Short mmCIF file of C-alpha atoms in Angstrom, two decimals:
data_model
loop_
_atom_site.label_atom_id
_atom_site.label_comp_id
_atom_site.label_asym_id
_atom_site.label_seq_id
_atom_site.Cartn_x
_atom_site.Cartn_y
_atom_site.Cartn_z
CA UNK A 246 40.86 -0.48 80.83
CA UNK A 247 43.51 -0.51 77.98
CA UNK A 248 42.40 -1.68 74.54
CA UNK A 249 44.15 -2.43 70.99
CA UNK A 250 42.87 -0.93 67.76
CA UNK A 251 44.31 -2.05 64.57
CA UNK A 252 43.10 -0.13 61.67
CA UNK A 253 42.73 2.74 63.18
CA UNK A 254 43.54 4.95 59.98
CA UNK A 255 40.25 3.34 58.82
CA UNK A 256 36.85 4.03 58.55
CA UNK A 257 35.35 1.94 61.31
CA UNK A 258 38.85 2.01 62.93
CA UNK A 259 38.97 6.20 63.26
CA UNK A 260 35.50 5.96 64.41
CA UNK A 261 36.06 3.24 67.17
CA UNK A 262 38.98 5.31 68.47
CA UNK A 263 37.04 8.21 68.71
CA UNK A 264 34.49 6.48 70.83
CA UNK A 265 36.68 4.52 72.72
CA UNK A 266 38.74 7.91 73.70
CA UNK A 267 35.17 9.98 74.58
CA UNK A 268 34.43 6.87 77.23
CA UNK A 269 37.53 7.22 79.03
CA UNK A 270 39.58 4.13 77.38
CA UNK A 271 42.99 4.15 77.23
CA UNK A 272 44.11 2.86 73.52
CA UNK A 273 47.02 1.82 72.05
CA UNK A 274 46.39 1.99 68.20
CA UNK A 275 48.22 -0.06 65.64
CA UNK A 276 48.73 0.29 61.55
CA UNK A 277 50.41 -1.49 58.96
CA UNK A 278 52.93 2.00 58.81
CA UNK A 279 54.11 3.56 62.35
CA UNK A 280 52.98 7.42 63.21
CA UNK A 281 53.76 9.51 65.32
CA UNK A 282 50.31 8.65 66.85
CA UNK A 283 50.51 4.87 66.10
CA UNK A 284 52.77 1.80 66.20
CA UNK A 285 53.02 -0.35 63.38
CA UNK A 286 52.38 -4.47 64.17
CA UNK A 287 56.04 -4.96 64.08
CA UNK A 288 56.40 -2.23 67.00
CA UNK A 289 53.33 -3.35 68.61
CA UNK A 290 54.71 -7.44 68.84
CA UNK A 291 58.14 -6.59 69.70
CA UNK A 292 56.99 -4.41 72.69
CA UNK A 293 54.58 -6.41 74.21
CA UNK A 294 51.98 -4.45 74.77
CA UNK A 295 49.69 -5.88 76.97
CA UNK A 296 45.84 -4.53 76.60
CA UNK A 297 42.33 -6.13 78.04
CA UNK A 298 41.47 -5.97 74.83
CA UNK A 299 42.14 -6.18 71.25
CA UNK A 300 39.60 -5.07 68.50
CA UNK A 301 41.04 -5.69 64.80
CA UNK A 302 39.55 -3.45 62.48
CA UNK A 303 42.87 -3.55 59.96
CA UNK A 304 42.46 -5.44 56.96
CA UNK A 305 43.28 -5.54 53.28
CA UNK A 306 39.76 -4.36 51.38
CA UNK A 307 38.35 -5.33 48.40
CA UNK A 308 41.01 -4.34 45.76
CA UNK A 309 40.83 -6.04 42.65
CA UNK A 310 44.29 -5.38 41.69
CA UNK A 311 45.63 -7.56 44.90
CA UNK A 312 46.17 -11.18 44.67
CA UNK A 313 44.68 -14.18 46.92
CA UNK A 314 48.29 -14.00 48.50
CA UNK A 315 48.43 -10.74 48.96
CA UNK A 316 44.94 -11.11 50.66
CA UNK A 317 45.91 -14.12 52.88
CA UNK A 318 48.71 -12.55 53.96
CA UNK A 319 47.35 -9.48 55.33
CA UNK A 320 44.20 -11.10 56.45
CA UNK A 321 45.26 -14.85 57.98
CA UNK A 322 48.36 -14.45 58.34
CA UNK A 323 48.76 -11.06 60.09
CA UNK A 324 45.80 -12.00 62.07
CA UNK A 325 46.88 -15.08 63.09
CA UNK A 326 50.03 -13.33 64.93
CA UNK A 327 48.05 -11.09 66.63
CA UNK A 328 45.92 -13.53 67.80
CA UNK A 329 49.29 -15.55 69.11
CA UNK A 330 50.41 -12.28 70.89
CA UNK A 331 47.11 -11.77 72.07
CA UNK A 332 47.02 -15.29 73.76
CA UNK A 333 50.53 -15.20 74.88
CA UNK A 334 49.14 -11.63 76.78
CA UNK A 335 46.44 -13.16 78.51
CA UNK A 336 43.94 -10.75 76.69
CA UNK A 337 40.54 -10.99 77.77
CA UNK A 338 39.43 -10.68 74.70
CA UNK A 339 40.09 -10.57 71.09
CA UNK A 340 37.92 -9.08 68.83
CA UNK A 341 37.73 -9.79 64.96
CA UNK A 342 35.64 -7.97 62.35
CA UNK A 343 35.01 -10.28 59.92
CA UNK A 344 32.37 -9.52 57.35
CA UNK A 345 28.88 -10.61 56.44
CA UNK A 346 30.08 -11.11 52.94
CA UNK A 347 31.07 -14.53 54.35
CA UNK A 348 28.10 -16.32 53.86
CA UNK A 349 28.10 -15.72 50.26
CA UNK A 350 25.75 -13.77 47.48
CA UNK A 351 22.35 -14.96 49.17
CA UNK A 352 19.41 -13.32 48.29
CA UNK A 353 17.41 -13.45 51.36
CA UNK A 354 17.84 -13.42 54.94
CA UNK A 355 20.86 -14.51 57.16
CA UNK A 356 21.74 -16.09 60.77
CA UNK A 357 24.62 -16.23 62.31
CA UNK A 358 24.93 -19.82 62.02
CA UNK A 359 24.09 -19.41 58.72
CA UNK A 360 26.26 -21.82 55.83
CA UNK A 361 29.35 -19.73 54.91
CA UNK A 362 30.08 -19.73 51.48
CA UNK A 363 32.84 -16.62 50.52
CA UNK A 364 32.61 -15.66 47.16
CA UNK A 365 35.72 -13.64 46.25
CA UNK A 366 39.29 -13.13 47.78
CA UNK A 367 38.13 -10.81 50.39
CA UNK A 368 35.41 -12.87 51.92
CA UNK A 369 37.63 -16.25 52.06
CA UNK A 370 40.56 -14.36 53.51
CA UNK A 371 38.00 -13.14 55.94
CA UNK A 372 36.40 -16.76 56.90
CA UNK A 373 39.95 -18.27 56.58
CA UNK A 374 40.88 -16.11 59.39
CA UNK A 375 37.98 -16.87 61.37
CA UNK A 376 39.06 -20.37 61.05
CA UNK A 377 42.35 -20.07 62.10
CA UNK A 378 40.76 -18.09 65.22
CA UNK A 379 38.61 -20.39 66.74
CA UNK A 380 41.57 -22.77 66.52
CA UNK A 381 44.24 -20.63 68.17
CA UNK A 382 41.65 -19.67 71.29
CA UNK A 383 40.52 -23.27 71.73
CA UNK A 384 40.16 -23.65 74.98
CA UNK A 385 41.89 -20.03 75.52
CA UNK A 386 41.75 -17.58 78.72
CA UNK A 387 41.03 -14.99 75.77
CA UNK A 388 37.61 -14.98 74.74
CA UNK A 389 37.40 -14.70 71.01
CA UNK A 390 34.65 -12.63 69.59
CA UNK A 391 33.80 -12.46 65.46
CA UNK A 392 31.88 -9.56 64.15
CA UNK A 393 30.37 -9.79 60.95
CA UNK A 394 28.79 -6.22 59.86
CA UNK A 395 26.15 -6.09 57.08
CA UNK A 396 26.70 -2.46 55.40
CA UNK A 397 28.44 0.30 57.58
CA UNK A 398 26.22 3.22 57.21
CA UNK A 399 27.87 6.81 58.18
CA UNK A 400 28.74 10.15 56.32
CA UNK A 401 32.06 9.64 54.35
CA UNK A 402 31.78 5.68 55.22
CA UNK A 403 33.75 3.61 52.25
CA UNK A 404 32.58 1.40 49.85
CA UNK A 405 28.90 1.71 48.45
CA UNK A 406 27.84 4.82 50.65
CA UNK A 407 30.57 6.49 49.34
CA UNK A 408 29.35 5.92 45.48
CA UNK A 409 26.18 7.00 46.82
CA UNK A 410 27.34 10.28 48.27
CA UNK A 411 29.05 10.80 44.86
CA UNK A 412 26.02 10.36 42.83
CA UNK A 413 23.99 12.95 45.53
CA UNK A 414 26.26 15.71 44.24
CA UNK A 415 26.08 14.99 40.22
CA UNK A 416 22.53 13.43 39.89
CA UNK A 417 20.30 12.58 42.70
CA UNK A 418 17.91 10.53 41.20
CA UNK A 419 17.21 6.72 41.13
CA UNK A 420 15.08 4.02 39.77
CA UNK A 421 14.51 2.75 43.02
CA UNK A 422 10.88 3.90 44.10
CA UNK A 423 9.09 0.84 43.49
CA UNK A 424 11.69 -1.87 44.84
CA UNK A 425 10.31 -2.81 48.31
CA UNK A 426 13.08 -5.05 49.09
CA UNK A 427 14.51 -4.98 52.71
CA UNK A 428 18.36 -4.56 53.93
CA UNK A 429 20.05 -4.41 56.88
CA UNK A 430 22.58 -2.04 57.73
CA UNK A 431 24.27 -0.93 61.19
CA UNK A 432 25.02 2.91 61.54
CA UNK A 433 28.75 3.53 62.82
CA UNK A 434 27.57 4.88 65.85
CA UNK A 435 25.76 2.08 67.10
CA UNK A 436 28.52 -0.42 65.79
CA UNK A 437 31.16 2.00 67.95
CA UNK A 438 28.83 1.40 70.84
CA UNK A 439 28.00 -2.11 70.96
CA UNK A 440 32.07 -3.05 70.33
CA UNK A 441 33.16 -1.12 73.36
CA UNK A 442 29.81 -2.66 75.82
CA UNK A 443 32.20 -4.87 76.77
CA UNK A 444 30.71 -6.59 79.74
CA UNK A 445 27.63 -7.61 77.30
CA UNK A 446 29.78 -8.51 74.51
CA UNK A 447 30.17 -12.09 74.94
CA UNK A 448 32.11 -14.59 73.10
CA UNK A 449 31.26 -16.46 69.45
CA UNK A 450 29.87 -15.09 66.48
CA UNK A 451 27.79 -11.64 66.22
CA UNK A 452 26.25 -9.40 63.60
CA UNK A 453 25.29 -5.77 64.97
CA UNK A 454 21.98 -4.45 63.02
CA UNK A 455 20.37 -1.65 63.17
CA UNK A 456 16.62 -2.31 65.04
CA UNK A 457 14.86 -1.69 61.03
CA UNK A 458 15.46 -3.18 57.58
CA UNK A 459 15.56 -0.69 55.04
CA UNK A 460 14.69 -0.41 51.14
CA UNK A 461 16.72 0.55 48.66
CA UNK A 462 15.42 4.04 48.10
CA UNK A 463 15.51 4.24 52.14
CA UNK A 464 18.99 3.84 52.24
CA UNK A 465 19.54 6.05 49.31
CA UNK A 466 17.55 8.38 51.43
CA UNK A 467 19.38 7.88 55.13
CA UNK A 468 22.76 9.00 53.11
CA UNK A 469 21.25 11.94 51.80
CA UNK A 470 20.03 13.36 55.29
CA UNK A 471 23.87 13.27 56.77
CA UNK A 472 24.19 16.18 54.01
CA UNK A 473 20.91 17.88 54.21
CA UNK A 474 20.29 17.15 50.66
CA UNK A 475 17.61 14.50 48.97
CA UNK A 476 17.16 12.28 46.62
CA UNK A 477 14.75 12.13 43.85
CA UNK A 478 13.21 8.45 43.15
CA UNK A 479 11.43 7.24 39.73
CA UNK A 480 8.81 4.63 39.73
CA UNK A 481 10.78 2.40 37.45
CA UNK A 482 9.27 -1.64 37.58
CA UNK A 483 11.17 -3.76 38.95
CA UNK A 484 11.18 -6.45 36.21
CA UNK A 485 12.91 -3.70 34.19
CA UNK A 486 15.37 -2.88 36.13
CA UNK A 487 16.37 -6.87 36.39
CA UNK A 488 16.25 -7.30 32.80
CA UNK A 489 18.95 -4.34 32.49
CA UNK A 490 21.42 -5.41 35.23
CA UNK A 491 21.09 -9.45 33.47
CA UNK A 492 21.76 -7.74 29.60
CA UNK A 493 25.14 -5.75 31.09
CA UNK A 494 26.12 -8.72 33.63
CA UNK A 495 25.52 -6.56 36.76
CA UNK A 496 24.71 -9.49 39.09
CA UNK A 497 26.80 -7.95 41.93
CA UNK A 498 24.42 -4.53 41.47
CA UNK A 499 21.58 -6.13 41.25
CA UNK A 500 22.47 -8.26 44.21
CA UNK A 501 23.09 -5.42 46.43
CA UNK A 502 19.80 -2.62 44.87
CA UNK A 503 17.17 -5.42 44.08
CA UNK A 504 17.40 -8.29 46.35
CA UNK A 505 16.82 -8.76 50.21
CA UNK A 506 19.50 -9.05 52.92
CA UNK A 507 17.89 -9.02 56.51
CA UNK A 508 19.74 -10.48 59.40
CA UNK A 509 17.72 -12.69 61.96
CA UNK A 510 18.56 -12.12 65.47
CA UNK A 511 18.21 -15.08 67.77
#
């Protein structure tokens, strides 16, 4: 079988490829910036490559120097012609990871036919896309599948874990001993995995979780152990540590450390 991966420079894209090679796939991988190892889209489009499938891990991240345009463009638009030459190739499938970030800042537990409500540039480029997806495969040989991670846990994985991993090696401590919230994550390993189990991967909407919620101080914890160090959690009430993220205006911290985010599987 022959598959696409875009992004592969990425986290989750480097990690997919890596998988995808160790089960015997034969990959054709795709970045904004041709490599001696890669084709850029332009390359990729004007060759016409034909794969079975096509996973799209490339996107433009949150950057908060980037504008909406330069968001739509590398997240609609971009997608939208991949999508087009992914029809127009008779893929069997294409496969989009989206983001959970699309329903919005809730507070509590999600589905995936859960209301989407985006909340910064990111997340609406991401459910834009989706949009424009469902409308291009209508009724498509390609069978469109939309992934929408909660937090990618892994050693060296971007974003959050990789703040954490910084604070393990200048102050491993937290606050976080009594917050009993719950979270769920997916490791990268098991994401890798159930993107390439591509006979049970069928078509609509899907968010991979790990089988347990974690805390907090759990996940604080599960990042440690990938460098065989620990860290050290103070029983710190909860109410306190809500008071100080409302007095500096850290609603997006307190969001992400305080609240719940558990995923309900059908």
């Amino acid at each position: 079988m022959i598959i696409t991966i875009t992004g592969s420079t990425g986290y989750l894209g480097r990690s997919l490829l890596e998988h995808a090679l160790c089960n015997g796939f034969n990959v054709y991988t795709v970045n904004r910036l041709s490599s001696k190892s890669s084709m850029s889209y332009q390359e990729y489009f004007e060759a016409k490559h034909c794969s079975d499938v096509i996973i799209h891990c490339g996107a433009l991240v949150h950057n908060k120097t980037s504008s909406y345009a330069d968001f739509y463009q590398s997240n609609v638009v971009l997608t939208k012609q991949l999508a087009i030459h992914a029809k127009n190739q008779k893929c069997k499938k294409f496969i989009f990871i989206s983001s959970i970030g699309v329903f919005g800042n809730t507070k509590s537990s999600v589905h995936k036919n859960s209301n989407c409500k985006p909340y910064d540039f990111y997340t609406r480029s991401k459910y834009e896309a989706e949009l424009e997806l469902f409308k291009i495969f209508s009724n498509s040989f390609t069978e469109l599948v939309i992934i929408r991670p909660p937090i990618i846990v892994g050693k060296y994985a971007p974003g959050n874990v990789r703040i954490i991993e910084s604070l393990l090696k200048v102050l491993p401590v937290t606050p976080f001993l009594l917050v009993k919230n719950k979270k769920s994550i997916v490791s990268i390993n098991n994401l890798c995995e159930f993107l390439l189990d591509f006979d049970n991967l069928s078509k609509g909407i899907h968010i991979p979780v790990d089988p347990l919620p974690l805390s907090t101080a759990e996940i604080f914890d599960l990042i440690a152990s990938f460098h065989f160090k620990k860290f050290y959690h103070l029983p710190i009430p909860v109410f306190l540590l809500k008071i100080f993220f409302r007095v500096f205006r850290l609603k997006g911290l307190e969001r992400n450390l305080i609240f719940d985010l558990v995923v309900k599987q059908d």
